[in-house]
Amino acid sequence: MSRFNLSEWAIRNRSLVIFLMIGVVVAGTVSFLKLGRAEDPVFTIRTMVVQAQWPGATLDETLQQVTERIERTLQEVPNLDTLRSYTVPGTTVIFVDLVGSAQGRTVTDTWYEVRKKVADMRHTLPQGVLGPGFNDDFGDTFGIIYGFTADGFTHRELRNYVEDVRSRLLTVPDVSKIELLGEQDERIHIDLSLDTLAGLGVDPGMLVAAMQAQNAVRPAGVLRTGREALSLQVSGSFESERDILDVNFAVGGRMLRLRELAEVRRDFADPPQPLFRVNGQPAIGLAIAMRPGGDILSLGKNISAEMARISADLPLGIQAHLVADQARTVDDAVSDFITSLWQAILIVLVVSFLALGARAGTVVAITIPLTLAIVFPVMGLMSIDLQRVSLGALIIALALLVDDALTTVDAMTRRLTAGDRMEVAAVYAYKALAMAMLSGTLVTIAGFVPIGFAQSSAGEYTFSIFAVVGIALIASWLVAMVFAPLLGTMLLRPPKSGQREEPGPVLRLYRRALGLAIRARGLTIATTLALFVLSITALGLVPRQFFPPSDRVELLVDLRLPQNASIHATHEAVARLDALLAKEPGIARWSSYVGRGAIRFYLPLNVQLANPFVSQAVVVTNDIAARERLQAHLETLLAEEFPNAVARVYPLELGPPVGWPLQYRVMGPDPAEVREIALKLAQTVGTSPEARRINFDWMESARKLRVQIDQDEARRLGLSSAAVASLLNATVSGTVVTSVRDGIYLIDVLARDARGQTLSVETLRSLPMPLPNGRSVPLNQLATFDYTQDQPLVWRRNRVPTLTVQADVAPGVLPETVIAALSPRIADLSTSLPSGYRIELGGIAEESAKSRASVFAVVPIMTLLVLTVLMVELGSFQRLLMVLSVVPLGLIGVVLALLASGQPLGFVAILGVLALVGMIAKNAVILIQQIEAERRAGLGVMEAVIEASGSRFRPIMLTAASTVLGLIPIAFTVFWGAMAFAIMGGLLVASLLTLVFLPTLYVAWFGSREEVRERKAAPFPPSAV
């Protein structure tokens, strides 16, 4: 009983197969139009933020009583990778980072565990701790941002309009959430004179109690009279400043109103919340996030349409500025890549027509859209959008998927030339090569397995390479076995009677060269091995890189003042920066964030923590050339204008966010010793001429005014430390006593000493301290004031104080190069550290090592799959070893291509090198199977090798040419360039060696000495020349 032949079935069911082809094209077209568009693939930000506050606590108290307790609990969380905490006096922020293998539901379940465990230990925290609060939306991307500026309107009036706009935009389909940027909460200040109150014998607490009692919201009941129910409402709640001024209370037997003792004014919170500026003007922003699974292009169109209607309703003087437009960025990026895809398709078609002729080329040409038409619906089912990685994967797959169709058509034309009938020739490829082609396809897919199953953010980012290429290769085999034979019967024509296809000059030259290589097989094998060893040696000359910078036009400008700087000082610095940017050419627009970093408008953005001394500007330049010019100019300009600040100018990153390229962590139990080591480490890093802007994530100490209470005197006067702290807080910062309900806003009412903004240490010394008996004494009677130095903040990593030495690198220098040069000196310093202290490498090097480790961890699985498929197909250890001997030779071409192009061996290039394993093995498997088929037909070893190699020469070289030329459209892109050159060089050289080295090795392995002697004495058969 003969085996089932898929090609034969297709020819017998001609009408059904044609119907399937039409259906596939229609389904593929519809799916392509419906596929989502994105700039980059979505990957999970496996970080949750846990935050707690303990007002009034010192740094050490917050560390020991809040941070330490919460971190001990969080270390019990499953799937935990790292705990990073940031502690300032009274506040702790803890980042919970999960391992890269945590995916989907696992991440959600882990966040539930975090909430549950922290809630269970909440009672162990000191009294007065606020929170902890949780934020597991840390990875939300706000791709569309509008900024609103006002001329002739107050901030409150502008905010009212912006709140209305926000309400309208929330109704737009696919909008998930909208956050306000730069909004300032109002405060109502009650400025009291403590001296006056003390003279009248008025206790400030009595005023507070009177206001709280009048402004309280309490139920007054429901009065039912007959058929009617009347809700009772008691007046007295505050609706404006006038209501507060009219509060009365009894003093010394008479009634006084608050207006007689205090001034009441409405102002904004001081210090202010983080500020937002657009093109140098104060603004309020709206950052819009899309719901998961939404279409960013549709969202962009809908938002634009709604904003056009909103802008028409805004009063003159209020302007809406588009600050970030992810929809347009995605549209441009996808359009560019689709253009590259069509260019690659055109290149492959031209190669096919030139190599195969019009009819055979047409068959191959038709199989390309048929294959893609199968790929697009499957991509939709797998929720893979058209984005940077998936479109690049399509271009890579395009060159590979042609191979199966080429092999089928080439086999068909050869059988027609040999005199077979059309139907017999059409099914020959399936009979002779289907299983070898399928094995080669599976081996090629297996080469991409490390990409698909790498348990890291980088692996998740590049997953669609594996998915798309795998889908395309399976689809290409099906198309080659089902559609291509039928198309061949419709388009190909048998040669005229007596017409014999003669080998072309290129094929004749190849056969002669192969004959020479086989005769001098010792030299051929030795030369190949020498080239391989040389390539391994030269690999050290190839620069290393994790991910390249983004090709977007944005430029980030970080400006970090000394860590004890106020947000007012930061705002002044940003205003100066805005003035500088306004004079620079090549800038389309910019936005500035004061007291915080930019909101995550781009998924791989390294988000800066909110801090008074931090600011970040997002500068949108006209093009990449303008971006590069501006970056170089601003780096010099900011160094001159802001000598006491840490200024950094850099483009957006690709891949997982990293931050400063050079990062070294100093870890140890004593923060003071950690600082000393970090200073030495910074000096070591400074010995590299390529290191720039060396800084620390925390280092500077800050002055603190310590109020030392004489506890004996305080008790004698009936006072306590808590009473003194409350008085100082009320005097300097103010105490929230109640709130005013004003529309949608709830405005805090603060009572404080009228001298709060002009107080000095001397006035604090004489501050009247109320006593329980109604009298008062100056504060210096029971307290002394001393200046001390203290750390304003401390970072910890896995509960260990950690100080990071950070640096940039010189333009044109890769961070990996600097790290490698510094490695011996850092190692020497590490060996001299006290016990318990260590230096860890962070930044790009750490993330790159994690990503590579996640990929290489899957390599054994890839190897097992490849070996299994090869063994099943070849059925011989000898033939298996021969295939494996060819696979590493692709490294020769990889190294040569990377060195010639100047491309680094980055993470994506490494993925390309691994993918070459399957590509090279596929060619080797089919060639060996072809040799075995020729030997079964009765040819000797030499004749079989020559015939088989000649028959595989055109498909192998045509596939290599299609791949090399098809990758040209992405070879000079930022993201794909290194991978494209690695595949181009590796596959081209490996293809040549497959056609020369592998046949030579086969003859050396299987040819008998007698046969070798006969071949040396006799001329080659006619077909060999």
PDB file of C-alpha atoms in Angstrom, residues 35-182:
ATOM      1  CA  LEU A  35      -4.616  43.169  12.891  1.00  0.00           C
ATOM      2  CA  GLY A  36      -3.775  45.629  15.632  1.00  0.00           C
ATOM      3  CA  ARG A  37      -0.993  48.138  15.105  1.00  0.00           C
ATOM      4  CA  ALA A  38       1.633  48.995  17.696  1.00  0.00           C
ATOM      5  CA  GLU A  39       5.090  50.498  17.774  1.00  0.00           C
ATOM      6  CA  ASP A  40       6.631  47.830  19.990  1.00  0.00           C
ATOM      7  CA  PRO A  41       5.402  44.493  21.333  1.00  0.00           C
ATOM      8  CA  VAL A  42       3.756  44.535  24.728  1.00  0.00           C
ATOM      9  CA  PHE A  43       5.784  43.070  27.563  1.00  0.00           C
ATOM     10  CA  THR A  44       4.965  42.806  31.239  1.00  0.00           C
ATOM     11  CA  ILE A  45       6.364  45.297  33.739  1.00  0.00           C
ATOM     12  CA  ARG A  46       6.738  42.854  36.631  1.00  0.00           C
ATOM     13  CA  THR A  47       6.958  45.535  39.292  1.00  0.00           C
ATOM     14  CA  MET A  48       4.571  46.592  42.030  1.00  0.00           C
ATOM     15  CA  VAL A  49       5.084  49.688  44.155  1.00  0.00           C
ATOM     16  CA  VAL A  50       4.271  49.544  47.885  1.00  0.00           C
ATOM     17  CA  GLN A  51       4.286  52.887  49.665  1.00  0.00           C
ATOM     18  CA  ALA A  52       3.786  53.919  53.291  1.00  0.00           C
ATOM     19  CA  GLN A  53       4.143  57.152  55.244  1.00  0.00           C
ATOM     20  CA  TRP A  54       4.906  57.887  58.873  1.00  0.00           C
ATOM     21  CA  PRO A  55       4.728  61.669  59.275  1.00  0.00           C
ATOM     22  CA  GLY A  56       7.333  63.061  61.628  1.00  0.00           C
ATOM     23  CA  ALA A  57       9.595  60.007  61.689  1.00  0.00           C
ATOM     24  CA  THR A  58      13.323  60.287  61.115  1.00  0.00           C
ATOM     25  CA  LEU A  59      15.124  58.429  58.365  1.00  0.00           C
ATOM     26  CA  ASP A  60      16.407  55.740  60.762  1.00  0.00           C
ATOM     27  CA  GLU A  61      12.983  55.327  62.369  1.00  0.00           C
ATOM     28  CA  THR A  62      11.334  54.954  58.974  1.00  0.00           C
ATOM     29  CA  LEU A  63      13.962  52.465  57.847  1.00  0.00           C
ATOM     30  CA  GLN A  64      13.842  50.272  60.934  1.00  0.00           C
ATOM     31  CA  GLN A  65      10.172  50.453  61.863  1.00  0.00           C
ATOM     32  CA  VAL A  66       8.460  50.666  58.461  1.00  0.00           C
ATOM     33  CA  THR A  67      10.744  49.714  55.568  1.00  0.00           C
ATOM     34  CA  GLU A  68      12.382  46.795  57.355  1.00  0.00           C
ATOM     35  CA  ARG A  69       9.109  45.350  58.638  1.00  0.00           C
ATOM     36  CA  ILE A  70       7.392  45.516  55.256  1.00  0.00           C
ATOM     37  CA  GLU A  71      10.420  44.137  53.399  1.00  0.00           C
ATOM     38  CA  ARG A  72      10.682  41.162  55.754  1.00  0.00           C
ATOM     39  CA  THR A  73       7.099  40.314  54.902  1.00  0.00           C
ATOM     40  CA  LEU A  74       7.560  40.861  51.179  1.00  0.00           C
ATOM     41  CA  GLN A  75      10.503  38.446  51.065  1.00  0.00           C
ATOM     42  CA  GLU A  76       7.968  35.656  51.625  1.00  0.00           C
ATOM     43  CA  VAL A  77       6.166  36.493  48.370  1.00  0.00           C
ATOM     44  CA  PRO A  78       6.420  33.768  45.689  1.00  0.00           C
ATOM     45  CA  ASN A  79       8.150  34.530  42.364  1.00  0.00           C
ATOM     46  CA  LEU A  80      10.132  37.348  43.976  1.00  0.00           C
ATOM     47  CA  ASP A  81      13.282  38.445  42.188  1.00  0.00           C
ATOM     48  CA  THR A  82      14.378  41.668  43.895  1.00  0.00           C
ATOM     49  CA  LEU A  83      13.192  44.097  46.553  1.00  0.00           C
ATOM     50  CA  ARG A  84      14.297  47.692  45.990  1.00  0.00           C
ATOM     51  CA  SER A  85      13.360  50.319  48.534  1.00  0.00           C
ATOM     52  CA  TYR A  86      13.713  54.065  48.640  1.00  0.00           C
ATOM     53  CA  THR A  87      13.364  55.643  52.074  1.00  0.00           C
ATOM     54  CA  VAL A  88      13.236  59.293  53.085  1.00  0.00           C
ATOM     55  CA  PRO A  89      12.253  60.620  56.518  1.00  0.00           C
ATOM     56  CA  GLY A  90       8.608  59.684  56.984  1.00  0.00           C
ATOM     57  CA  THR A  91       8.152  57.871  53.664  1.00  0.00           C
ATOM     58  CA  THR A  92       9.129  54.518  52.198  1.00  0.00           C
ATOM     59  CA  VAL A  93       8.668  53.345  48.620  1.00  0.00           C
ATOM     60  CA  ILE A  94       9.319  49.668  47.932  1.00  0.00           C
ATOM     61  CA  PHE A  95       9.563  48.150  44.450  1.00  0.00           C
ATOM     62  CA  VAL A  96       8.637  44.476  44.265  1.00  0.00           C
ATOM     63  CA  ASP A  97      10.262  42.945  41.160  1.00  0.00           C
ATOM     64  CA  LEU A  98       9.216  39.485  40.042  1.00  0.00           C
ATOM     65  CA  VAL A  99      11.286  36.885  38.215  1.00  0.00           C
ATOM     66  CA  GLY A 100      11.176  36.864  34.426  1.00  0.00           C
ATOM     67  CA  SER A 101       9.359  33.515  34.361  1.00  0.00           C
ATOM     68  CA  ALA A 102       6.288  35.059  36.011  1.00  0.00           C
ATOM     69  CA  GLN A 103       3.718  35.427  33.257  1.00  0.00           C
ATOM     70  CA  GLY A 104       0.083  36.467  32.933  1.00  0.00           C
ATOM     71  CA  ARG A 105      -2.093  35.077  35.701  1.00  0.00           C
ATOM     72  CA  THR A 106       0.957  34.316  37.838  1.00  0.00           C
ATOM     73  CA  VAL A 107       1.750  38.034  38.064  1.00  0.00           C
ATOM     74  CA  THR A 108      -1.841  38.872  39.020  1.00  0.00           C
ATOM     75  CA  ASP A 109      -1.919  36.161  41.681  1.00  0.00           C
ATOM     76  CA  THR A 110       1.399  37.359  43.092  1.00  0.00           C
ATOM     77  CA  TRP A 111       0.114  40.912  43.437  1.00  0.00           C
ATOM     78  CA  TYR A 112      -2.847  39.517  45.386  1.00  0.00           C
ATOM     79  CA  GLU A 113      -0.396  37.723  47.671  1.00  0.00           C
ATOM     80  CA  VAL A 114       1.508  40.982  48.224  1.00  0.00           C
ATOM     81  CA  ARG A 115      -1.665  42.776  49.289  1.00  0.00           C
ATOM     82  CA  LYS A 116      -2.740  39.930  51.540  1.00  0.00           C
ATOM     83  CA  LYS A 117       0.593  39.492  53.303  1.00  0.00           C
ATOM     84  CA  VAL A 118       1.073  43.225  53.902  1.00  0.00           C
ATOM     85  CA  ALA A 119      -2.492  43.544  55.166  1.00  0.00           C
ATOM     86  CA  ASP A 120      -1.857  40.688  57.608  1.00  0.00           C
ATOM     87  CA  MET A 121       1.200  42.453  59.075  1.00  0.00           C
ATOM     88  CA  ARG A 122      -0.340  45.943  59.076  1.00  0.00           C
ATOM     89  CA  HIS A 123      -0.962  45.810  62.837  1.00  0.00           C
ATOM     90  CA  THR A 124       2.786  45.461  63.520  1.00  0.00           C
ATOM     91  CA  LEU A 125       3.569  48.906  62.076  1.00  0.00           C
ATOM     92  CA  PRO A 126       3.911  51.863  64.457  1.00  0.00           C
ATOM     93  CA  GLN A 127       0.877  53.924  65.305  1.00  0.00           C
ATOM     94  CA  GLY A 128       0.466  56.829  62.925  1.00  0.00           C
ATOM     95  CA  VAL A 129       1.686  55.012  59.793  1.00  0.00           C
ATOM     96  CA  LEU A 130      -0.457  55.842  56.765  1.00  0.00           C
ATOM     97  CA  GLY A 131      -0.944  52.998  54.302  1.00  0.00           C
ATOM     98  CA  PRO A 132       0.646  50.903  52.968  1.00  0.00           C
ATOM     99  CA  GLY A 133      -0.759  51.627  49.528  1.00  0.00           C
ATOM    100  CA  PHE A 134      -0.224  49.545  46.408  1.00  0.00           C
ATOM    101  CA  ASN A 135       0.277  50.338  42.730  1.00  0.00           C
ATOM    102  CA  ASP A 136       0.328  47.383  40.349  1.00  0.00           C
ATOM    103  CA  ASP A 137      -0.437  49.581  37.324  1.00  0.00           C
ATOM    104  CA  PHE A 138       3.180  50.714  37.243  1.00  0.00           C
ATOM    105  CA  GLY A 139       3.491  49.558  33.625  1.00  0.00           C
ATOM    106  CA  ASP A 140       0.490  51.454  32.226  1.00  0.00           C
ATOM    107  CA  THR A 141       1.440  53.412  29.116  1.00  0.00           C
ATOM    108  CA  PHE A 142      -0.095  56.840  28.504  1.00  0.00           C
ATOM    109  CA  GLY A 143       0.609  57.151  24.806  1.00  0.00           C
ATOM    110  CA  ILE A 144      -1.480  60.261  24.094  1.00  0.00           C
ATOM    111  CA  ILE A 145      -0.829  63.402  26.137  1.00  0.00           C
ATOM    112  CA  TYR A 146      -2.370  66.856  25.789  1.00  0.00           C
ATOM    113  CA  GLY A 147      -1.158  69.947  27.606  1.00  0.00           C
ATOM    114  CA  PHE A 148      -3.418  72.905  28.295  1.00  0.00           C
ATOM    115  CA  THR A 149      -2.042  76.416  28.743  1.00  0.00           C
ATOM    116  CA  ALA A 150      -3.981  79.521  29.720  1.00  0.00           C
ATOM    117  CA  ASP A 151      -3.537  83.225  29.069  1.00  0.00           C
ATOM    118  CA  GLY A 152      -5.709  85.387  31.305  1.00  0.00           C
ATOM    119  CA  PHE A 153      -7.095  82.537  33.406  1.00  0.00           C
ATOM    120  CA  THR A 154      -6.204  81.408  36.898  1.00  0.00           C
ATOM    121  CA  HIS A 155      -4.893  77.914  37.544  1.00  0.00           C
ATOM    122  CA  ARG A 156      -8.219  76.973  39.155  1.00  0.00           C
ATOM    123  CA  GLU A 157     -10.179  78.194  36.142  1.00  0.00           C
ATOM    124  CA  LEU A 158      -7.909  76.263  33.800  1.00  0.00           C
ATOM    125  CA  ARG A 159      -8.286  73.148  35.917  1.00  0.00           C
ATOM    126  CA  ASN A 160     -12.063  73.417  35.772  1.00  0.00           C
ATOM    127  CA  TYR A 161     -11.930  73.379  31.975  1.00  0.00           C
ATOM    128  CA  VAL A 162      -9.407  70.516  31.943  1.00  0.00           C
ATOM    129  CA  GLU A 163     -11.589  68.459  34.284  1.00  0.00           C
ATOM    130  CA  ASP A 164     -14.485  68.932  31.864  1.00  0.00           C
ATOM    131  CA  VAL A 165     -12.275  67.836  28.965  1.00  0.00           C
ATOM    132  CA  ARG A 166     -11.207  64.776  30.939  1.00  0.00           C
ATOM    133  CA  SER A 167     -14.832  63.807  31.535  1.00  0.00           C
ATOM    134  CA  ARG A 168     -15.605  64.039  27.832  1.00  0.00           C
ATOM    135  CA  LEU A 169     -12.524  62.080  26.756  1.00  0.00           C
ATOM    136  CA  LEU A 170     -13.301  59.263  29.195  1.00  0.00           C
ATOM    137  CA  THR A 171     -16.349  58.457  27.040  1.00  0.00           C
ATOM    138  CA  VAL A 172     -14.192  57.845  23.946  1.00  0.00           C
ATOM    139  CA  PRO A 173     -14.037  54.118  23.047  1.00  0.00           C
ATOM    140  CA  ASP A 174     -10.851  52.263  24.102  1.00  0.00           C
ATOM    141  CA  VAL A 175      -9.902  54.895  26.714  1.00  0.00           C
ATOM    142  CA  SER A 176      -8.865  53.116  29.904  1.00  0.00           C
ATOM    143  CA  LYS A 177      -7.815  55.911  32.235  1.00  0.00           C
ATOM    144  CA  ILE A 178      -6.788  59.555  32.125  1.00  0.00           C
ATOM    145  CA  GLU A 179      -4.378  61.126  34.605  1.00  0.00           C
ATOM    146  CA  LEU A 180      -3.899  64.825  35.274  1.00  0.00           C
ATOM    147  CA  LEU A 181      -0.392  66.272  35.136  1.00  0.00           C
ATOM    148  CA  GLY A 182       0.697  69.415  36.924  1.00  0.00           C
TER     149      GLY A 182
END
